[in-house]
Every structure is written in structure tokens, then in C-alpha cells.
Amino acid sequence: MSTPPRYRGRFVPTPNGPLHLGSLLAALGSWLLARSAGGEWWVRMEDLDPPREVAGAAEQQLATQAALGLHSDAAVAWQSRRGAQYAQALDQLLAEGKAFACHCSRQDLAASAGIHRSCVPRKRRTDPAIRLRVADATMITFEDALQGRVTQDVASEVGDFVLRRADGPWAYQLAVVVDDGAQGMSHVVRGADLLDSTPRQILLQQALGLPTPRYLHLPVVVDAGGHKLSKSSNAPAVSIHEPVASLTAAWQMLGQDSAALGRPAGVEQLLQTAAHAFQAQRLPRRAAVPVAAPHNAGYAKPV
Ligand code: GLU
């Protein structure tokens, strides 16, 4: 068996619209951390929830990444094709009594602010959700490489959480843990909006006997009103016509020295220079940074 690499990282976009500057920050940040460590960088498409996806968005995002020179080191994995692996993990948890079928409705859980600690269904469903059983006072602590120490009482703050939704789809938490494990990810670099999901993922890794990767949560990009850039806030798509400007904007928002890039002839040259010039200690140690338009990237400052 070949030894797994010291560093294997990933970028896991959701195909709910075009790639925007917020997702580019996670893409470039995870790529830079992987490359500057001499590691691999894999892309996995989080196409778990077809009704919320936009037709063609996944292909469009991959085309934008290609135009930016961000190429996956392995064939792109599609979560929509990995149901058998998720089912196997779920069966294991059910067989070991670590997961259970839950007939509660949202309304049933309204009294406990949506936090599930014990079943209180008023009627049985034909399509129950499957939840992970979280023991009382389950405290998870981890050291985020950028945001510092994070501790969560998963039982009281989250409760027994969903692994497969009542309406059928696999929950993000299960899919991401199964895939990070199956793909041998050593490092997870993503937006800080997922910081409070990480204790759930660590708990699930422990339940499935999977190793816990190292985590680094980058700041999310917010608009002038302080809202995370996303499709719903009509974040402008990253232009494939100005790839150098887009990468430069993301580079600056990652706290890096724009002078270090010089005047790159194209994306390949820019990325090569960036991988060498990248300084992890310059990453903004905060949960959010304001958006910088590619044409005025010089104004990007951490908030
Ligand atoms: N799909 C998530 C996002 O776009 C990232 C999931 C992950 O990296 O674990 O924010």
C-alpha cells in the first residue's frame, strides 16, 4: 500500500450558482496552503441537494476554476454519485446503535428551538430522518490553525443531528465526513461559516472510526452590509475574462502582499509565484473580510 501524502487538501464547492469571490477565497486559500506545503489539492462537488441546485452551475464553476488555473489533482468527485458509501456508513452507525430513526417534525422540535434531545413525535412518518445519538455533555474541542481553540457542547448546542433527511437527501455532515475519510484528507481548509459544524464532524469521525484532519477556517467574504457573499445575495460571478485580477483580489483578501506577485503574464505564472510567496502567518485571523472588487483590489482590508 502506498503511504498517503503528508498533506492532502480539498475544495468542496456547492453548485448553487456561479463561483463568486467568496468561494474563490476558499478555493485559492486551500490551494495555496496545499501547494506551499508541497501537498495535493482535490476538488469535490457538493451536489447533494438537487432541488436547491442550479442546472449547469457545477460545470460552470469547474470551467471558472480551470480558467483560473486551479486544477484538481484527482478526478473531481461528485457527491451525488456516492450514495452507496453514505448508506454503508449509515448502516454501520445504525447497527452499532449510534444512529436512530426519528419521526419528529420541525413543529415537534419547535419547543426546544429545533434541538433534538429525545423523540417527541405526535405522529409517525413513513420517511423518518436518521440522526446521530449525541450523549449528554459531549464536549468537542479542536485547535483551528487560524481561528484558535474551538469548544462546543454538541449535546446542548446542536443535539442529536441529522445524517439523512426525512425527505431523503444525505445530510452535508455525513457526506463530508465519509468523503474526507475515504479520500484520505489530511487538511480541511474552508470558510469560517463552517466553524461550528466542525465539532459535529469530529464526533462523527469518532463514531465511524475515521481520523480527524487538521482544520483551518478562512474568513468568509461579506458585502458592505456585513452579509456573507452567496448566490442569494447576488454576489457577482468571478469573471473568466479577468482571471489574473480575480486571483489578485482573492490573494489580497487572504492578507498576502500584492507586490510579491509582480506583473504576472498569466494565471499559471501568478499561481506559481503565489505558491512560493504565500505566507500563512499573514492570513487574517478573523471570521470575515469585506469584498474587494477585482478592479479595486487594492482597497481590500481586513475588517
Ligand atoms: N460546500 C461548502 C461551501 O461551499 C464547503 C464544505 C466543506 O468544505 O466542508 O461552503
CSV table of C-alpha atoms and ligand atoms in Angstrom, one decimal:
chain,number,residue,atom,x,y,z
A,1,MET,CA,0.0,0.0,0.0
A,2,SER,CA,1.4,3.4,-0.9
A,3,THR,CA,1.8,5.9,2.0
A,4,PRO,CA,-0.7,8.7,2.0
A,5,PRO,CA,0.8,12.2,1.3
A,6,ARG,CA,1.7,14.4,4.3
A,7,TYR,CA,-0.7,17.0,3.0
A,8,ARG,CA,-3.8,16.4,1.0
A,9,GLY,CA,-6.4,19.2,1.0
A,10,ARG,CA,-9.6,19.8,-0.8
A,11,PHE,CA,-12.1,22.4,-2.1
A,12,VAL,CA,-15.7,21.4,-1.9
A,13,PRO,CA,-18.0,23.9,-3.8
A,14,THR,CA,-21.8,23.8,-3.7
A,15,PRO,CA,-23.2,24.1,-7.2
A,16,ASN,CA,-25.9,26.6,-6.3
A,17,GLY,CA,-24.7,29.4,-8.6
A,18,PRO,CA,-21.6,30.7,-10.3
A,19,LEU,CA,-18.2,30.8,-8.5
A,20,HIS,CA,-18.1,34.1,-6.6
A,21,LEU,CA,-15.3,35.9,-4.8
A,22,GLY,CA,-16.3,34.2,-1.5
A,23,SER,CA,-15.9,30.7,-2.9
A,24,LEU,CA,-12.7,31.8,-4.8
A,25,LEU,CA,-11.2,32.8,-1.4
A,26,ALA,CA,-11.8,29.2,-0.1
A,27,ALA,CA,-10.5,27.7,-3.4
A,28,LEU,CA,-7.4,29.8,-3.6
A,29,GLY,CA,-6.7,29.7,0.2
A,30,SER,CA,-7.0,25.9,0.3
A,31,TRP,CA,-4.9,25.6,-2.9
A,32,LEU,CA,-2.1,27.9,-1.5
A,33,LEU,CA,-1.9,26.0,1.8
A,34,ALA,CA,-1.7,22.7,0.0
A,35,ARG,CA,0.9,23.8,-2.6
A,36,SER,CA,3.1,25.8,-0.2
A,37,ALA,CA,3.2,22.5,1.9
A,38,GLY,CA,4.1,20.5,-1.2
A,39,GLY,CA,0.7,18.8,-1.0
A,40,GLU,CA,-2.2,17.7,-3.1
A,41,TRP,CA,-5.4,19.6,-3.8
A,42,TRP,CA,-8.6,17.8,-4.7
A,43,VAL,CA,-11.9,19.2,-5.8
A,44,ARG,CA,-15.2,17.5,-4.7
A,45,MET,CA,-18.6,18.7,-5.9
A,46,GLU,CA,-21.1,19.0,-3.1
A,47,ASP,CA,-24.2,18.2,-5.3
A,48,LEU,CA,-26.2,16.7,-2.5
A,49,ASP,CA,-29.4,18.6,-2.8
A,50,PRO,CA,-30.7,18.6,-6.4
A,51,PRO,CA,-33.7,20.8,-5.8
A,52,ARG,CA,-31.5,23.6,-4.5
A,53,GLU,CA,-29.0,23.3,-7.3
A,54,VAL,CA,-28.9,25.4,-10.4
A,55,ALA,CA,-28.7,23.4,-13.6
A,56,GLY,CA,-25.2,23.7,-15.2
A,57,ALA,CA,-23.8,25.5,-12.1
A,58,ALA,CA,-21.3,22.7,-11.3
A,59,GLU,CA,-19.9,22.6,-14.8
A,60,GLN,CA,-19.8,26.4,-14.9
A,61,GLN,CA,-17.9,26.5,-11.6
A,62,LEU,CA,-15.4,23.9,-12.8
A,63,ALA,CA,-14.9,25.9,-16.0
A,64,THR,CA,-14.2,29.0,-14.0
A,65,GLN,CA,-11.7,27.1,-11.8
A,66,ALA,CA,-10.0,25.8,-14.9
A,67,ALA,CA,-9.7,29.4,-16.3
A,68,LEU,CA,-8.2,30.4,-13.0
A,69,GLY,CA,-5.6,27.6,-13.3
A,70,LEU,CA,-6.9,25.8,-10.2
A,71,HIS,CA,-6.9,22.2,-11.3
A,72,SER,CA,-7.8,19.2,-9.1
A,73,ASP,CA,-5.0,16.7,-8.6
A,74,ALA,CA,-7.6,13.8,-8.8
A,75,ALA,CA,-10.7,13.3,-10.9
A,76,VAL,CA,-13.5,15.5,-9.5
A,77,ALA,CA,-15.7,13.5,-7.1
A,78,TRP,CA,-19.4,14.1,-7.3
A,79,GLN,CA,-21.3,13.5,-4.1
A,80,SER,CA,-24.5,12.7,-6.0
A,81,ARG,CA,-22.7,9.5,-7.1
A,82,ARG,CA,-21.6,8.4,-3.7
A,83,GLY,CA,-24.9,7.3,-2.1
A,84,ALA,CA,-23.7,3.7,-1.6
A,85,GLN,CA,-20.8,4.9,0.6
A,86,TYR,CA,-23.1,7.1,2.7
A,87,ALA,CA,-25.6,4.3,3.0
A,88,GLN,CA,-22.8,2.0,4.2
A,89,ALA,CA,-21.7,4.4,6.9
A,90,LEU,CA,-25.3,5.0,8.0
A,91,ASP,CA,-25.9,1.2,8.2
A,92,GLN,CA,-22.8,0.9,10.4
A,93,LEU,CA,-24.0,3.6,12.8
A,94,LEU,CA,-27.5,2.1,12.9
A,95,ALA,CA,-26.2,-1.4,13.5
A,96,GLU,CA,-24.0,-0.1,16.4
A,97,GLY,CA,-26.9,1.8,17.9
A,98,LYS,CA,-25.1,5.1,17.3
A,99,ALA,CA,-27.8,6.4,15.0
A,100,PHE,CA,-31.6,6.1,15.1
A,101,ALA,CA,-34.7,6.8,13.1
A,102,CYS,CA,-36.5,10.0,14.2
A,103,HIS,CA,-40.2,10.7,13.5
A,104,CYS,CA,-40.2,14.2,14.9
A,105,SER,CA,-41.4,17.1,12.7
A,106,ARG,CA,-40.0,20.6,12.8
A,107,GLN,CA,-43.1,21.6,14.7
A,108,ASP,CA,-42.4,18.9,17.3
A,109,LEU,CA,-39.0,20.4,17.9
A,110,ALA,CA,-40.1,24.0,17.9
A,111,ALA,CA,-40.4,23.9,21.7
A,112,SER,CA,-36.8,23.0,22.1
A,113,ALA,CA,-35.6,25.6,19.5
A,114,GLY,CA,-35.1,22.8,16.9
A,115,ILE,CA,-32.6,21.0,19.2
A,116,HIS,CA,-33.2,17.2,19.3
A,117,ARG,CA,-32.5,15.5,22.7
A,118,SER,CA,-35.3,12.9,22.7
A,119,CYS,CA,-38.1,12.0,20.4
A,120,VAL,CA,-41.4,13.7,20.9
A,121,PRO,CA,-43.3,12.9,17.6
A,122,ARG,CA,-47.0,13.4,17.6
A,123,LYS,CA,-47.3,11.1,14.6
A,124,ARG,CA,-45.1,8.5,12.9
A,125,ARG,CA,-43.7,9.4,9.5
A,126,THR,CA,-43.3,7.0,6.6
A,127,ASP,CA,-39.9,8.6,5.9
A,128,PRO,CA,-38.2,9.2,9.2
A,129,ALA,CA,-35.0,11.2,9.4
A,130,ILE,CA,-31.9,9.4,10.7
A,131,ARG,CA,-30.0,11.2,13.5
A,132,LEU,CA,-26.7,10.6,15.3
A,133,ARG,CA,-27.2,9.9,19.0
A,134,VAL,CA,-25.2,12.6,20.9
A,135,ALA,CA,-24.6,11.7,24.6
A,136,ASP,CA,-25.2,14.3,27.3
A,137,ALA,CA,-22.3,16.7,27.8
A,138,THR,CA,-20.5,15.7,24.7
A,139,MET,CA,-17.8,18.4,24.6
A,140,ILE,CA,-15.6,18.6,21.4
A,141,THR,CA,-12.5,20.8,21.4
A,142,PHE,CA,-10.2,21.3,18.4
A,143,GLU,CA,-7.4,23.7,17.6
A,144,ASP,CA,-8.1,25.6,14.4
A,145,ALA,CA,-4.9,26.6,12.7
A,146,LEU,CA,-6.2,30.2,12.1
A,147,GLN,CA,-9.2,30.8,14.5
A,148,GLY,CA,-7.6,29.1,17.5
A,149,ARG,CA,-9.2,26.8,20.0
A,150,VAL,CA,-12.9,26.0,19.5
A,151,THR,CA,-15.0,24.1,22.0
A,152,GLN,CA,-18.6,23.1,21.6
A,153,ASP,CA,-21.1,21.2,23.8
A,154,VAL,CA,-22.6,19.3,20.9
A,155,ALA,CA,-25.4,17.8,23.0
A,156,SER,CA,-26.8,21.1,24.3
A,157,GLU,CA,-25.8,23.4,21.4
A,158,VAL,CA,-26.7,21.1,18.5
A,159,GLY,CA,-28.4,17.9,19.9
A,160,ASP,CA,-28.8,14.7,18.0
A,161,PHE,CA,-28.1,15.8,14.5
A,162,VAL,CA,-29.5,14.6,11.1
A,163,LEU,CA,-27.5,12.2,8.9
A,164,ARG,CA,-30.2,11.6,6.4
A,165,ARG,CA,-33.1,14.0,6.0
A,166,ALA,CA,-36.7,12.8,6.2
A,167,ASP,CA,-37.2,13.9,2.6
A,168,GLY,CA,-34.4,11.6,1.5
A,169,PRO,CA,-31.2,13.6,0.9
A,170,TRP,CA,-27.9,12.8,2.7
A,171,ALA,CA,-27.0,15.5,5.2
A,172,TYR,CA,-23.9,17.5,4.5
A,173,GLN,CA,-22.4,16.4,7.8
A,174,LEU,CA,-22.4,12.7,6.9
A,175,ALA,CA,-21.3,13.1,3.3
A,176,VAL,CA,-18.4,15.4,4.1
A,177,VAL,CA,-17.1,13.1,6.9
A,178,VAL,CA,-17.4,10.0,4.8
A,179,ASP,CA,-15.7,11.6,1.8
A,180,ASP,CA,-12.9,13.4,3.8
A,181,GLY,CA,-12.2,10.0,5.3
A,182,ALA,CA,-12.5,8.0,2.1
A,183,GLN,CA,-10.2,10.4,0.2
A,184,GLY,CA,-7.6,10.5,3.0
A,185,MET,CA,-7.8,14.2,3.5
A,186,SER,CA,-5.1,15.4,6.0
A,187,HIS,CA,-6.2,19.1,6.0
A,188,VAL,CA,-9.5,20.8,5.7
A,189,VAL,CA,-9.4,24.5,4.7
A,190,ARG,CA,-12.8,26.2,4.2
A,191,GLY,CA,-14.9,29.2,5.2
A,192,ALA,CA,-15.4,30.2,8.9
A,193,ASP,CA,-19.1,29.8,8.5
A,194,LEU,CA,-18.5,26.1,8.9
A,195,LEU,CA,-16.5,26.5,12.1
A,196,ASP,CA,-19.5,25.4,14.2
A,197,SER,CA,-20.1,22.3,12.0
A,198,THR,CA,-16.6,21.0,12.7
A,199,PRO,CA,-17.3,19.6,16.2
A,200,ARG,CA,-20.2,17.6,14.7
A,201,GLN,CA,-17.9,16.3,12.0
A,202,ILE,CA,-15.2,15.3,14.6
A,203,LEU,CA,-17.8,13.5,16.6
A,204,LEU,CA,-19.0,11.6,13.5
A,205,GLN,CA,-15.4,10.7,12.6
A,206,GLN,CA,-15.0,9.2,16.1
A,207,ALA,CA,-18.3,7.3,15.7
A,208,LEU,CA,-17.1,5.9,12.3
A,209,GLY,CA,-13.6,5.2,13.4
A,210,LEU,CA,-12.1,7.8,11.0
A,211,PRO,CA,-9.1,10.0,11.6
A,212,THR,CA,-9.6,13.7,12.3
A,213,PRO,CA,-7.9,16.0,9.8
A,214,ARG,CA,-6.3,19.4,10.7
A,215,TYR,CA,-8.7,22.3,10.3
A,216,LEU,CA,-8.2,25.8,9.1
A,217,HIS,CA,-11.2,28.1,8.7
A,218,LEU,CA,-10.6,31.1,6.5
A,219,PRO,CA,-12.6,34.3,6.9
A,220,VAL,CA,-15.8,34.5,4.8
A,221,VAL,CA,-16.3,37.4,2.4
A,222,VAL,CA,-19.0,39.8,3.4
A,223,ASP,CA,-20.7,42.6,1.4
A,224,ALA,CA,-21.0,46.2,2.5
A,225,GLY,CA,-24.0,45.2,4.7
A,226,GLY,CA,-21.9,42.5,6.5
A,227,HIS,CA,-23.7,39.6,4.8
A,228,LYS,CA,-21.8,36.6,3.5
A,229,LEU,CA,-21.5,36.6,-0.2
A,230,SER,CA,-23.6,33.9,-1.7
A,231,LYS,CA,-25.9,33.3,-4.5
A,232,SER,CA,-28.9,34.6,-2.5
A,233,SER,CA,-27.1,38.0,-2.1
A,234,ASN,CA,-26.5,38.1,-5.8
A,235,ALA,CA,-22.7,38.0,-5.4
A,236,PRO,CA,-21.1,38.8,-8.7
A,237,ALA,CA,-19.6,35.8,-10.5
A,238,VAL,CA,-15.9,35.6,-10.8
A,239,SER,CA,-15.1,36.6,-14.4
A,240,ILE,CA,-13.2,34.1,-16.5
A,241,HIS,CA,-12.2,37.1,-18.7
A,242,GLU,CA,-10.2,38.7,-15.9
A,243,PRO,CA,-8.6,35.7,-14.1
A,244,VAL,CA,-5.5,37.5,-13.1
A,245,ALA,CA,-7.5,40.3,-11.5
A,246,SER,CA,-9.8,37.9,-9.7
A,247,LEU,CA,-6.9,35.8,-8.3
A,248,THR,CA,-5.1,39.0,-7.3
A,249,ALA,CA,-8.2,40.3,-5.4
A,250,ALA,CA,-8.5,36.9,-3.6
A,251,TRP,CA,-4.8,36.9,-2.8
A,252,GLN,CA,-5.1,40.4,-1.2
A,253,MET,CA,-8.2,39.4,0.7
A,254,LEU,CA,-6.1,36.5,2.1
A,255,GLY,CA,-3.8,39.1,3.6
A,256,GLN,CA,-1.0,38.5,1.2
A,257,ASP,CA,1.5,41.0,-0.2
A,258,SER,CA,0.3,42.1,-3.7
A,259,ALA,CA,3.7,43.4,-4.6
A,260,ALA,CA,5.0,39.8,-4.2
A,261,LEU,CA,3.1,38.8,-7.4
A,262,GLY,CA,4.8,41.2,-9.6
A,263,ARG,CA,3.2,41.6,-13.0
A,264,PRO,CA,2.3,38.0,-13.9
A,265,ALA,CA,1.9,37.1,-17.6
A,266,GLY,CA,-1.0,34.8,-16.9
A,267,VAL,CA,-2.6,32.6,-14.2
A,268,GLU,CA,-0.1,29.8,-14.3
A,269,GLN,CA,2.7,32.2,-13.6
A,270,LEU,CA,0.7,34.0,-11.0
A,271,LEU,CA,-0.1,30.8,-9.2
A,272,GLN,CA,3.5,29.6,-9.3
A,273,THR,CA,4.7,32.8,-7.8
A,274,ALA,CA,1.9,32.8,-5.3
A,275,ALA,CA,2.7,29.3,-4.0
A,276,HIS,CA,6.2,30.4,-3.2
A,277,ALA,CA,5.4,33.9,-1.9
A,278,PHE,CA,2.4,32.7,0.3
A,279,GLN,CA,2.8,33.4,4.0
A,280,ALA,CA,0.3,31.6,6.2
A,281,GLN,CA,1.0,33.9,9.1
A,282,ARG,CA,-0.4,36.8,7.1
A,283,LEU,CA,-3.9,35.1,6.8
A,284,PRO,CA,-6.5,37.3,8.5
A,285,ARG,CA,-7.3,35.8,11.9
A,286,ARG,CA,-10.9,36.7,11.8
A,287,ALA,CA,-14.3,35.3,10.7
A,288,ALA,CA,-15.0,37.8,7.9
A,289,VAL,CA,-13.3,40.1,5.4
A,290,PRO,CA,-15.1,42.7,3.2
A,291,VAL,CA,-15.4,42.1,-0.5
A,292,ALA,CA,-13.0,43.7,-2.9
A,293,ALA,CA,-13.9,44.1,-6.5
A,294,PRO,CA,-11.2,42.9,-8.8
A,295,HIS,CA,-10.7,46.3,-10.3
A,296,ASN,CA,-10.1,47.9,-6.9
A,297,ALA,CA,-8.5,45.0,-5.2
A,298,GLY,CA,-6.0,47.5,-3.6
A,299,TYR,CA,-8.8,48.5,-1.2
A,300,ALA,CA,-9.2,45.1,0.3
A,301,LYS,CA,-8.6,45.4,4.0
A,302,PRO,CA,-9.4,43.0,6.8
A,303,VAL,CA,-12.3,44.3,9.0
B,1,GLU,N1,-19.8,23.4,0.3
B,1,GLU,C1,-19.3,24.1,1.4
B,1,GLU,C2,-19.3,25.6,1.0
B,1,GLU,O1,-19.3,25.9,-0.2
B,1,GLU,C3,-18.0,23.7,1.9
B,1,GLU,C4,-18.0,22.4,2.6
B,1,GLU,C5,-16.7,22.0,3.1
B,1,GLU,O2,-15.6,22.5,2.7
B,1,GLU,O3,-16.7,21.1,4.0
B,1,GLU,O4,-19.2,26.4,1.8
